[in-house]
CSV table of C-alpha atoms and ligand atoms in Angstrom, one decimal:
chain,number,residue,atom,x,y,z
A,5,UNK,CA,-56.4,155.8,7.0
A,6,UNK,CA,-58.0,152.4,6.6
A,7,UNK,CA,-57.2,150.1,9.6
A,8,UNK,CA,-54.3,147.8,8.9
A,9,UNK,CA,-54.4,144.2,10.1
A,10,UNK,CA,-51.4,141.8,9.9
A,11,UNK,CA,-52.2,138.1,9.7
A,12,UNK,CA,-48.9,136.6,10.8
A,13,UNK,CA,-47.0,133.4,9.9
A,14,UNK,CA,-49.7,131.2,8.4
A,15,UNK,CA,-49.7,128.7,5.5
A,16,UNK,CA,-51.7,130.5,2.8
A,17,UNK,CA,-53.9,128.5,0.4
A,18,UNK,CA,-54.8,131.1,-2.3
A,19,UNK,CA,-57.5,129.0,-4.0
A,20,UNK,CA,-58.6,130.4,-7.5
A,21,UNK,CA,-57.4,129.0,-10.8
A,22,UNK,CA,-53.7,128.8,-9.8
A,23,UNK,CA,-54.1,127.6,-6.3
A,24,UNK,CA,-50.8,128.2,-4.5
A,25,UNK,CA,-49.5,127.2,-1.1
A,26,UNK,CA,-47.4,129.9,0.6
A,27,UNK,CA,-45.8,128.6,3.8
A,28,UNK,CA,-44.9,130.9,6.7
A,29,UNK,CA,-46.3,134.0,5.0
A,30,UNK,CA,-47.9,137.2,6.3
A,31,UNK,CA,-50.9,138.9,4.9
A,32,UNK,CA,-51.7,142.5,5.2
A,33,UNK,CA,-55.4,143.7,5.2
A,34,UNK,CA,-56.1,147.4,4.6
A,35,UNK,CA,-59.7,148.3,5.2
A,36,UNK,CA,-61.9,145.8,3.4
A,37,UNK,CA,-59.2,144.5,1.0
A,38,UNK,CA,-56.1,142.4,1.0
A,39,UNK,CA,-53.2,144.8,0.5
A,40,UNK,CA,-50.1,142.6,0.4
A,41,UNK,CA,-48.8,139.1,1.0
A,42,UNK,CA,-45.1,138.2,1.7
A,43,UNK,CA,-42.8,136.0,3.6
A,44,UNK,CA,-43.2,136.3,7.4
A,45,UNK,CA,-41.7,139.5,8.8
A,46,UNK,CA,-41.3,141.1,5.4
A,47,UNK,CA,-44.3,143.5,5.5
A,48,UNK,CA,-43.7,147.0,7.0
A,49,UNK,CA,-45.8,148.2,10.0
A,50,UNK,CA,-47.3,149.8,11.8
A,51,UNK,CA,-50.4,147.6,12.2
A,52,UNK,CA,-53.6,148.4,14.1
A,53,UNK,CA,-54.0,144.7,15.0
A,54,UNK,CA,-52.3,141.4,14.5
A,55,UNK,CA,-53.8,137.9,14.1
A,56,UNK,CA,-51.5,135.0,14.8
A,57,UNK,CA,-51.9,132.3,12.1
A,58,UNK,CA,-48.8,130.3,13.1
A,59,UNK,CA,-49.6,126.6,12.9
A,60,UNK,CA,-52.7,127.4,10.9
A,61,UNK,CA,-53.9,127.4,7.3
A,62,UNK,CA,-55.4,130.6,5.9
A,63,UNK,CA,-58.1,130.2,3.2
A,64,UNK,CA,-60.1,132.9,1.6
A,65,UNK,CA,-63.6,133.1,3.2
A,66,UNK,CA,-65.7,130.4,1.6
A,67,UNK,CA,-68.7,131.0,-0.6
A,68,UNK,CA,-72.1,129.3,-0.6
A,69,UNK,CA,-73.8,129.8,-4.0
A,70,UNK,CA,-77.3,128.6,-3.0
A,71,UNK,CA,-78.8,128.9,0.5
A,72,UNK,CA,-82.1,129.3,2.2
A,73,UNK,CA,-81.7,131.1,5.5
A,74,UNK,CA,-85.4,130.5,6.4
A,75,UNK,CA,-84.8,126.7,6.6
A,76,UNK,CA,-83.0,127.2,9.9
A,77,UNK,CA,-86.1,126.9,12.0
A,78,UNK,CA,-87.0,123.5,10.8
A,79,UNK,CA,-84.2,121.7,12.5
A,80,UNK,CA,-85.6,118.8,14.6
A,81,UNK,CA,-89.2,119.5,13.5
A,82,UNK,CA,-90.8,116.0,13.5
A,83,UNK,CA,-94.3,117.0,12.4
A,84,UNK,CA,-94.0,116.7,8.6
A,85,UNK,CA,-95.9,113.8,7.2
A,86,UNK,CA,-93.6,111.2,5.5
A,87,UNK,CA,-93.1,112.0,1.8
A,88,UNK,CA,-92.7,109.5,-1.0
A,89,UNK,CA,-91.2,112.0,-3.5
A,90,UNK,CA,-89.9,115.5,-3.9
A,91,UNK,CA,-93.4,117.0,-4.6
A,92,UNK,CA,-94.5,115.7,-1.3
A,93,UNK,CA,-91.4,117.0,0.5
A,94,UNK,CA,-92.5,120.4,-0.8
A,95,UNK,CA,-96.2,120.0,0.0
A,96,UNK,CA,-95.7,118.3,3.4
A,97,UNK,CA,-92.9,120.4,4.7
A,98,UNK,CA,-91.5,123.5,2.9
A,99,UNK,CA,-94.7,125.0,1.6
A,100,UNK,CA,-96.5,124.4,4.9
A,101,UNK,CA,-93.6,126.0,6.8
A,102,UNK,CA,-92.8,129.0,4.6
A,103,UNK,CA,-96.5,130.2,4.7
A,104,UNK,CA,-96.3,130.4,8.5
A,105,UNK,CA,-93.1,132.4,8.7
A,106,UNK,CA,-93.4,135.9,10.3
A,107,UNK,CA,-90.9,138.7,9.6
A,108,UNK,CA,-89.4,138.1,13.1
A,109,UNK,CA,-88.9,134.4,12.1
A,110,UNK,CA,-87.3,135.4,8.9
A,111,UNK,CA,-84.8,137.8,10.6
A,112,UNK,CA,-83.8,135.4,13.4
A,113,UNK,CA,-83.4,132.4,11.0
A,114,UNK,CA,-81.0,134.5,8.9
A,115,UNK,CA,-79.1,135.6,11.9
A,116,UNK,CA,-78.7,132.0,13.2
A,117,UNK,CA,-77.5,130.8,9.7
A,118,UNK,CA,-75.1,133.7,9.4
A,119,UNK,CA,-73.5,133.0,12.9
A,120,UNK,CA,-73.1,129.4,11.9
A,121,UNK,CA,-71.5,130.5,8.7
A,122,UNK,CA,-68.9,132.5,10.6
A,123,UNK,CA,-68.1,129.4,12.7
A,124,UNK,CA,-67.5,127.5,9.4
A,125,UNK,CA,-65.5,130.1,7.7
A,126,UNK,CA,-68.2,130.8,5.1
A,127,UNK,CA,-68.3,134.6,4.5
A,128,UNK,CA,-70.4,135.0,1.3
A,129,UNK,CA,-73.8,133.5,0.9
A,130,UNK,CA,-76.3,133.7,-2.0
A,131,UNK,CA,-79.7,133.3,-0.4
A,132,UNK,CA,-83.1,132.4,-1.9
A,133,UNK,CA,-85.9,133.4,0.3
A,134,UNK,CA,-89.6,132.5,0.7
A,135,UNK,CA,-92.2,133.6,3.3
A,136,UNK,CA,-95.5,133.9,1.4
A,137,UNK,CA,-97.3,135.1,4.6
A,138,UNK,CA,-94.8,137.9,5.2
A,139,UNK,CA,-93.4,138.9,1.8
A,140,UNK,CA,-93.2,142.7,2.1
A,141,UNK,CA,-90.0,143.8,3.9
A,142,UNK,CA,-88.7,140.3,4.3
A,143,UNK,CA,-85.5,141.0,2.4
A,144,UNK,CA,-84.9,144.2,4.5
A,145,UNK,CA,-85.2,142.1,7.6
A,146,UNK,CA,-82.6,139.6,6.3
A,147,UNK,CA,-80.4,142.5,5.2
A,148,UNK,CA,-80.5,143.7,8.8
A,149,UNK,CA,-79.2,140.4,10.0
A,150,UNK,CA,-76.5,140.4,7.4
A,151,UNK,CA,-75.4,143.9,8.4
A,152,UNK,CA,-75.3,142.9,12.1
A,153,UNK,CA,-73.2,139.8,11.5
A,154,UNK,CA,-70.7,141.4,9.1
A,155,UNK,CA,-70.9,138.8,6.3
A,156,UNK,CA,-71.7,139.3,2.6
A,157,UNK,CA,-75.0,138.1,1.2
A,158,UNK,CA,-76.8,138.3,-2.1
A,159,UNK,CA,-80.6,138.2,-1.5
A,160,UNK,CA,-83.7,137.6,-3.5
A,161,UNK,CA,-87.4,136.6,-2.9
A,162,UNK,CA,-88.6,133.5,-4.7
A,163,UNK,CA,-91.6,134.6,-6.8
A,164,UNK,CA,-94.1,131.8,-7.3
A,165,UNK,CA,-97.8,131.5,-8.4
A,166,UNK,CA,-98.4,128.7,-5.9
A,167,UNK,CA,-100.0,131.0,-3.3
A,168,UNK,CA,-102.2,133.1,-5.5
A,169,UNK,CA,-102.1,136.4,-7.4
A,170,UNK,CA,-101.6,138.7,-4.4
A,171,UNK,CA,-98.5,136.9,-3.2
A,172,UNK,CA,-97.1,136.7,-6.7
A,173,UNK,CA,-97.5,140.5,-7.0
A,174,UNK,CA,-95.9,141.0,-3.6
A,175,UNK,CA,-93.0,138.8,-4.6
A,176,UNK,CA,-92.3,140.7,-7.8
A,177,UNK,CA,-92.4,144.0,-5.8
A,178,UNK,CA,-90.2,142.7,-3.0
A,179,UNK,CA,-87.4,141.8,-5.5
A,180,UNK,CA,-87.7,145.1,-7.2
A,181,UNK,CA,-87.7,147.1,-4.0
A,182,UNK,CA,-84.7,145.3,-2.6
A,183,UNK,CA,-82.7,145.5,-5.9
A,184,UNK,CA,-83.4,149.2,-6.0
A,185,UNK,CA,-82.3,149.7,-2.4
A,186,UNK,CA,-78.8,148.1,-3.1
A,187,UNK,CA,-78.4,149.5,-6.5
A,188,UNK,CA,-75.0,151.2,-7.0
A,189,UNK,CA,-73.2,148.6,-4.8
A,190,UNK,CA,-72.3,151.2,-2.1
A,191,UNK,CA,-73.0,148.6,0.6
A,192,UNK,CA,-70.2,146.0,0.2
A,193,UNK,CA,-72.1,143.5,2.3
A,194,UNK,CA,-75.3,143.3,0.1
A,195,UNK,CA,-76.2,142.4,-3.4
A,196,UNK,CA,-79.4,141.4,-5.1
A,197,UNK,CA,-80.7,139.0,-7.7
A,198,UNK,CA,-84.3,138.5,-8.9
A,199,UNK,CA,-85.7,135.3,-7.3
A,200,UNK,CA,-88.0,132.8,-8.9
A,201,UNK,CA,-89.1,129.6,-7.3
A,202,UNK,CA,-89.1,127.1,-10.3
A,203,UNK,CA,-90.7,127.0,-13.7
A,204,UNK,CA,-93.3,124.4,-12.5
A,205,UNK,CA,-94.9,126.9,-10.1
A,206,UNK,CA,-94.7,129.9,-12.5
A,207,UNK,CA,-97.1,130.9,-15.4
A,208,UNK,CA,-95.8,132.3,-18.6
A,209,UNK,CA,-97.3,135.6,-17.7
A,210,UNK,CA,-95.4,135.8,-14.4
A,211,UNK,CA,-92.1,134.7,-16.0
A,212,UNK,CA,-92.5,137.4,-18.6
A,213,UNK,CA,-93.2,140.1,-16.0
A,214,UNK,CA,-90.2,139.0,-13.9
A,215,UNK,CA,-88.0,139.0,-17.1
A,216,UNK,CA,-89.1,142.6,-17.9
A,217,UNK,CA,-88.5,143.7,-14.3
A,218,UNK,CA,-85.1,142.0,-14.1
A,219,UNK,CA,-84.0,143.7,-17.4
A,220,UNK,CA,-85.2,147.1,-16.1
A,221,UNK,CA,-83.3,146.6,-12.8
A,222,UNK,CA,-80.2,145.1,-14.6
A,223,UNK,CA,-80.1,142.1,-12.2
A,224,UNK,CA,-79.8,138.4,-13.0
A,225,UNK,CA,-82.1,135.7,-11.8
A,226,UNK,CA,-81.8,133.0,-9.1
A,227,UNK,CA,-84.1,130.0,-9.8
A,228,UNK,CA,-84.4,126.3,-9.1
A,229,UNK,CA,-84.1,124.4,-12.3
A,230,UNK,CA,-84.8,120.7,-13.0
A,231,UNK,CA,-84.2,119.8,-9.3
A,232,UNK,CA,-86.6,116.8,-9.5
A,233,UNK,CA,-88.0,114.8,-12.4
A,234,UNK,CA,-91.4,116.3,-11.6
A,235,UNK,CA,-90.3,119.8,-12.7
A,236,UNK,CA,-89.6,118.4,-16.1
A,237,UNK,CA,-92.9,116.4,-16.2
A,238,UNK,CA,-95.1,119.3,-15.1
A,239,UNK,CA,-93.5,121.8,-17.6
A,240,UNK,CA,-93.8,119.3,-20.5
A,241,UNK,CA,-97.4,118.5,-19.7
A,242,UNK,CA,-98.6,122.1,-19.2
A,243,UNK,CA,-96.3,123.9,-21.6
A,244,UNK,CA,-94.8,121.3,-24.0
A,245,UNK,CA,-91.3,122.5,-22.9
A,246,UNK,CA,-88.6,121.6,-20.4
A,247,UNK,CA,-88.0,124.0,-17.5
A,248,UNK,CA,-84.7,125.0,-19.1
A,249,UNK,CA,-86.4,125.8,-22.5
A,250,UNK,CA,-89.1,127.9,-20.8
A,251,UNK,CA,-86.6,129.9,-18.8
A,252,UNK,CA,-84.1,130.3,-21.6
A,253,UNK,CA,-86.7,131.5,-24.0
A,254,UNK,CA,-87.4,134.4,-21.7
A,255,UNK,CA,-83.8,135.4,-21.2
A,256,UNK,CA,-83.8,134.1,-17.6
A,257,UNK,CA,-80.7,132.0,-17.9
A,258,UNK,CA,-78.1,134.6,-18.9
A,259,UNK,CA,-74.6,134.8,-17.5
A,260,UNK,CA,-75.8,136.9,-14.5
A,261,UNK,CA,-78.2,134.2,-13.4
A,262,UNK,CA,-78.0,131.2,-11.1
A,263,UNK,CA,-79.8,128.0,-12.0
A,264,UNK,CA,-79.8,125.8,-8.8
A,265,UNK,CA,-79.6,122.0,-9.2
A,266,UNK,CA,-79.9,121.1,-13.0
A,267,UNK,CA,-80.2,117.4,-12.0
A,268,UNK,CA,-82.7,116.4,-14.7
A,269,UNK,CA,-81.4,118.1,-17.8
A,270,UNK,CA,-81.2,116.5,-21.2
A,271,UNK,CA,-78.6,117.1,-23.9
A,272,UNK,CA,-80.6,120.0,-25.4
A,273,UNK,CA,-81.0,121.6,-22.0
A,274,UNK,CA,-77.3,121.4,-21.4
A,275,UNK,CA,-76.6,123.1,-24.7
A,276,UNK,CA,-79.0,125.9,-23.8
A,277,UNK,CA,-77.4,126.3,-20.4
A,278,UNK,CA,-74.0,126.6,-22.0
A,279,UNK,CA,-75.3,129.0,-24.6
A,280,UNK,CA,-77.0,131.3,-22.0
A,281,UNK,CA,-74.0,131.2,-19.7
A,282,UNK,CA,-76.0,130.8,-16.4
A,283,UNK,CA,-74.1,129.6,-13.4
A,284,UNK,CA,-75.3,126.2,-12.1
A,285,UNK,CA,-75.3,125.9,-8.3
A,286,UNK,CA,-74.8,122.2,-7.5
A,287,UNK,CA,-76.2,121.1,-4.1
A,288,UNK,CA,-75.2,117.5,-3.6
A,289,UNK,CA,-76.3,116.9,0.0
A,290,UNK,CA,-79.7,118.3,-0.6
A,291,UNK,CA,-80.2,116.2,-3.8
A,292,UNK,CA,-79.1,113.1,-1.9
A,293,UNK,CA,-81.4,114.0,1.0
A,294,UNK,CA,-84.4,114.5,-1.3
A,295,UNK,CA,-83.5,111.4,-3.4
A,296,UNK,CA,-83.9,113.5,-6.6
A,297,UNK,CA,-80.7,112.2,-8.2
A,298,UNK,CA,-77.2,113.6,-8.7
A,299,UNK,CA,-76.4,116.3,-11.2
A,300,UNK,CA,-73.9,115.3,-14.0
A,301,UNK,CA,-71.3,117.8,-13.0
A,302,UNK,CA,-68.6,116.2,-15.1
A,303,UNK,CA,-70.9,116.4,-18.2
A,304,UNK,CA,-72.0,120.0,-17.5
A,305,UNK,CA,-68.4,121.1,-17.2
A,306,UNK,CA,-67.4,119.3,-20.4
A,307,UNK,CA,-70.2,121.2,-22.2
A,308,UNK,CA,-68.8,124.5,-20.8
A,309,UNK,CA,-71.4,125.2,-18.1
A,310,UNK,CA,-70.0,127.0,-15.0
A,311,UNK,CA,-70.9,124.8,-12.1
A,312,UNK,CA,-70.4,126.1,-8.5
A,313,UNK,CA,-71.4,124.8,-5.2
A,314,UNK,CA,-74.3,125.6,-2.8
A,315,UNK,CA,-75.7,123.8,0.2
A,316,UNK,CA,-79.5,124.4,-0.2
A,317,UNK,CA,-79.5,125.0,3.6
A,318,UNK,CA,-78.2,121.5,4.4
A,319,UNK,CA,-75.1,123.0,6.1
A,320,UNK,CA,-73.1,126.2,6.3
A,321,UNK,CA,-69.9,124.1,6.0
A,322,UNK,CA,-68.7,124.3,2.4
A,323,UNK,CA,-65.8,121.9,2.9
A,324,UNK,CA,-68.3,119.3,4.1
A,325,UNK,CA,-70.4,120.0,1.0
A,326,UNK,CA,-67.5,119.6,-1.5
A,327,UNK,CA,-66.4,116.4,0.2
A,328,UNK,CA,-69.9,114.8,0.0
A,329,UNK,CA,-70.3,116.2,-3.5
A,330,UNK,CA,-67.2,114.3,-4.6
A,331,UNK,CA,-68.4,111.0,-3.3
A,332,UNK,CA,-71.8,111.6,-4.9
A,333,UNK,CA,-70.1,112.4,-8.2
A,334,UNK,CA,-68.1,109.1,-8.1
A,335,UNK,CA,-71.3,107.3,-7.8
A,336,UNK,CA,-73.0,109.4,-10.5
A,337,UNK,CA,-70.1,108.7,-12.9
A,338,UNK,CA,-69.8,105.1,-11.7
A,339,UNK,CA,-66.0,105.8,-11.4
A,340,UNK,CA,-64.0,106.4,-8.2
A,341,UNK,CA,-61.5,108.8,-9.9
A,342,UNK,CA,-64.0,111.0,-11.8
A,343,UNK,CA,-65.0,114.5,-10.8
A,344,UNK,CA,-62.2,115.6,-8.5
A,345,UNK,CA,-61.3,118.7,-10.6
A,346,UNK,CA,-64.9,119.5,-11.3
A,347,UNK,CA,-66.0,119.4,-7.7
A,348,UNK,CA,-63.0,121.1,-6.1
A,349,UNK,CA,-63.1,123.7,-8.9
A,350,UNK,CA,-66.7,124.4,-8.2
A,351,UNK,CA,-65.8,125.6,-4.7
A,352,UNK,CA,-62.3,127.1,-5.3
A,353,UNK,CA,-62.8,128.7,-8.8
A,354,UNK,CA,-66.4,128.9,-9.9
A,355,UNK,CA,-67.8,130.2,-6.6
A,356,UNK,CA,-65.2,133.0,-6.5
A,357,UNK,CA,-66.0,133.8,-10.1
A,358,UNK,CA,-69.7,134.1,-9.2
A,359,UNK,CA,-69.1,136.2,-6.1
A,360,UNK,CA,-66.6,138.5,-7.9
A,361,UNK,CA,-69.2,139.1,-10.7
A,362,UNK,CA,-72.0,139.8,-8.2
A,363,UNK,CA,-69.8,142.1,-6.0
A,364,UNK,CA,-67.9,143.8,-8.8
A,365,UNK,CA,-64.5,143.2,-7.2
A,366,UNK,CA,-62.4,140.0,-6.5
A,367,UNK,CA,-64.0,137.9,-3.8
A,368,UNK,CA,-62.9,134.4,-2.7
A,369,UNK,CA,-59.2,134.3,-3.5
A,370,UNK,CA,-56.1,135.3,-1.6
A,371,UNK,CA,-54.4,138.0,-3.7
A,372,UNK,CA,-53.7,141.7,-3.4
A,373,UNK,CA,-56.9,143.6,-4.2
A,374,UNK,CA,-59.2,140.8,-3.2
A,375,UNK,CA,-61.8,141.2,-0.5
A,376,UNK,CA,-60.3,140.9,3.0
A,377,UNK,CA,-62.4,137.7,3.8
A,378,UNK,CA,-60.5,134.9,5.5
A,379,UNK,CA,-61.1,131.6,7.2
A,380,UNK,CA,-58.2,130.5,9.4
A,381,UNK,CA,-58.2,126.8,10.3
A,382,UNK,CA,-56.2,124.7,12.9
A,383,UNK,CA,-54.3,122.4,10.7
A,384,UNK,CA,-50.9,120.7,10.9
A,385,UNK,CA,-50.5,118.8,7.6
A,386,UNK,CA,-49.3,115.2,8.2
A,387,UNK,CA,-48.1,115.0,4.6
A,388,UNK,CA,-46.4,117.5,2.3
A,389,UNK,CA,-48.8,120.5,1.7
A,390,UNK,CA,-47.7,122.2,-1.5
A,391,UNK,CA,-49.3,123.5,-4.7
A,392,UNK,CA,-49.9,120.1,-6.2
A,393,UNK,CA,-51.5,118.6,-3.1
A,394,UNK,CA,-53.4,121.6,-1.8
A,395,UNK,CA,-56.8,120.5,-3.1
A,396,UNK,CA,-56.3,117.0,-1.8
A,397,UNK,CA,-55.6,118.4,1.7
A,398,UNK,CA,-58.7,120.6,1.3
A,399,UNK,CA,-61.1,117.6,0.7
A,400,UNK,CA,-59.4,115.0,2.9
A,401,UNK,CA,-57.9,117.0,5.7
A,402,UNK,CA,-59.0,120.7,6.0
A,403,UNK,CA,-62.6,119.6,5.7
A,404,UNK,CA,-62.2,117.9,9.0
A,405,UNK,CA,-60.3,120.8,10.6
A,406,UNK,CA,-61.8,123.4,13.0
A,407,UNK,CA,-62.1,127.1,11.9
A,408,UNK,CA,-60.3,129.3,14.5
A,409,UNK,CA,-60.7,132.8,13.0
A,410,UNK,CA,-63.1,134.3,10.5
A,411,UNK,CA,-62.6,137.7,8.9
A,412,UNK,CA,-65.0,139.4,6.4
A,413,UNK,CA,-64.4,142.8,4.8
A,414,UNK,CA,-61.5,143.3,7.2
A,415,UNK,CA,-63.7,142.8,10.3
A,416,UNK,CA,-62.6,140.1,12.7
A,417,UNK,CA,-65.9,138.2,13.4
A,418,UNK,CA,-64.4,135.2,15.2
A,419,UNK,CA,-61.0,134.9,16.8
A,420,UNK,CA,-59.7,131.9,18.8
A,421,UNK,CA,-63.1,130.2,18.1
A,422,UNK,CA,-64.9,133.0,20.0
A,423,UNK,CA,-67.4,135.1,18.1
A,424,UNK,CA,-67.1,138.8,18.4
A,425,UNK,CA,-68.9,139.8,21.6
A,426,UNK,CA,-71.3,142.1,19.6
A,427,UNK,CA,-72.7,139.0,17.9
A,428,UNK,CA,-74.2,137.6,21.2
A,429,UNK,CA,-74.7,134.1,19.9
A,430,UNK,CA,-76.4,132.9,23.1
A,431,UNK,CA,-79.1,135.6,22.9
A,432,UNK,CA,-79.7,134.9,19.2
A,433,UNK,CA,-80.1,131.2,19.7
A,434,UNK,CA,-82.4,131.6,22.7
A,435,UNK,CA,-84.6,134.0,20.7
A,436,UNK,CA,-84.5,131.5,17.8
A,437,UNK,CA,-85.6,128.6,20.0
A,438,UNK,CA,-88.5,130.7,21.3
A,439,UNK,CA,-89.7,131.7,17.8
A,440,UNK,CA,-89.2,128.1,16.5
A,441,UNK,CA,-91.4,126.7,19.2
A,442,UNK,CA,-94.2,129.2,18.3
A,443,UNK,CA,-93.7,128.5,14.6
A,444,UNK,CA,-93.9,124.7,15.2
A,445,UNK,CA,-97.2,125.2,17.1
A,446,UNK,CA,-98.6,127.1,14.0
A,447,UNK,CA,-97.2,124.5,11.6
B,518,ZN,ZN1,-83.0,125.6,-3.0
């Protein structure tokens, strides 16, 4: 029989479209799913283990819709030349760095990010990977880190023509090989999308080959779209079309695809996004950091585009991202009361919709049948915490709280702020420091 875990006496915040607050409730996990929820003491035993959630708030494990694990090893690197715009940020930092990554770097950077995700209660991550000097096998190395840490991740390799034909070819093959390896969904930790860098580094021929392969493999695409104005300018100059038009025309923005950013989209682009049904991953902290602008999340939602939330590797803390995203949206709309529903909905409704579609069962909400993924936070609400105030507490209070316990797929990965001993954080961080030092020497 599947192991039964009782989570006792917490305040449950269900998230999802009808976010409810259930005070002093128990939650029963059976295997990798939530089996039952009920008032404290009402669920029948026996239990294989009990987690004490009294004085704590229980959230579903949080979801990051756009991440780059490989960015981990850049923290503190001071060598990049100053950049005056986004093209220079790519040329001076990211494209210099990703070319130098080895497979060992790739694996350790993923493991570091995943351990930090556990500490922040983020249990599902949609990653977008690039290592042009070590393409083959890179997704398998990330998958190894994912399996070891116990979280869920959807992986892809970002195909680009920027490093020459051989690397383009390897990128196409890497996506296809990984998508085949996880086909059937038997491994509940791993899923695949087909990765593309961005339209401005991809020829029509490569876009068409990717589109054909994606169709054959029945996977959606994960691509940066109109992140900076330069993406629009380059595509217009070379192809006479916006990035959205080029990708849409090849069927790359369907409902199984993720378009990251969508900062520089015009009215026609927004209509195409809505028509195609692609999920837009909004990454406010990254957009602010790169000074590329702030996506019009309110306008995109009004047009019917599903907008979720990613971090673009700026953080593993989704509650920090939603909070900054809200302030940024106030500025974007020039209105301090605009965007609350759109931003909180991105994290609490759209991201669970995305993950549930990718995984093929409910992920990211507390309800019977959902994935047994939990983030349990220390939080004594100083004001009434009830259905109508839950999202306000999420942004203004829970975002400042400490995660005590993290569970994914029924496995307790952190309890009482201590990671599971198998995860050996000290060893992973020491190895990461060693590899980062060598990478920086090569940079
Ligand atoms: Zn990105």
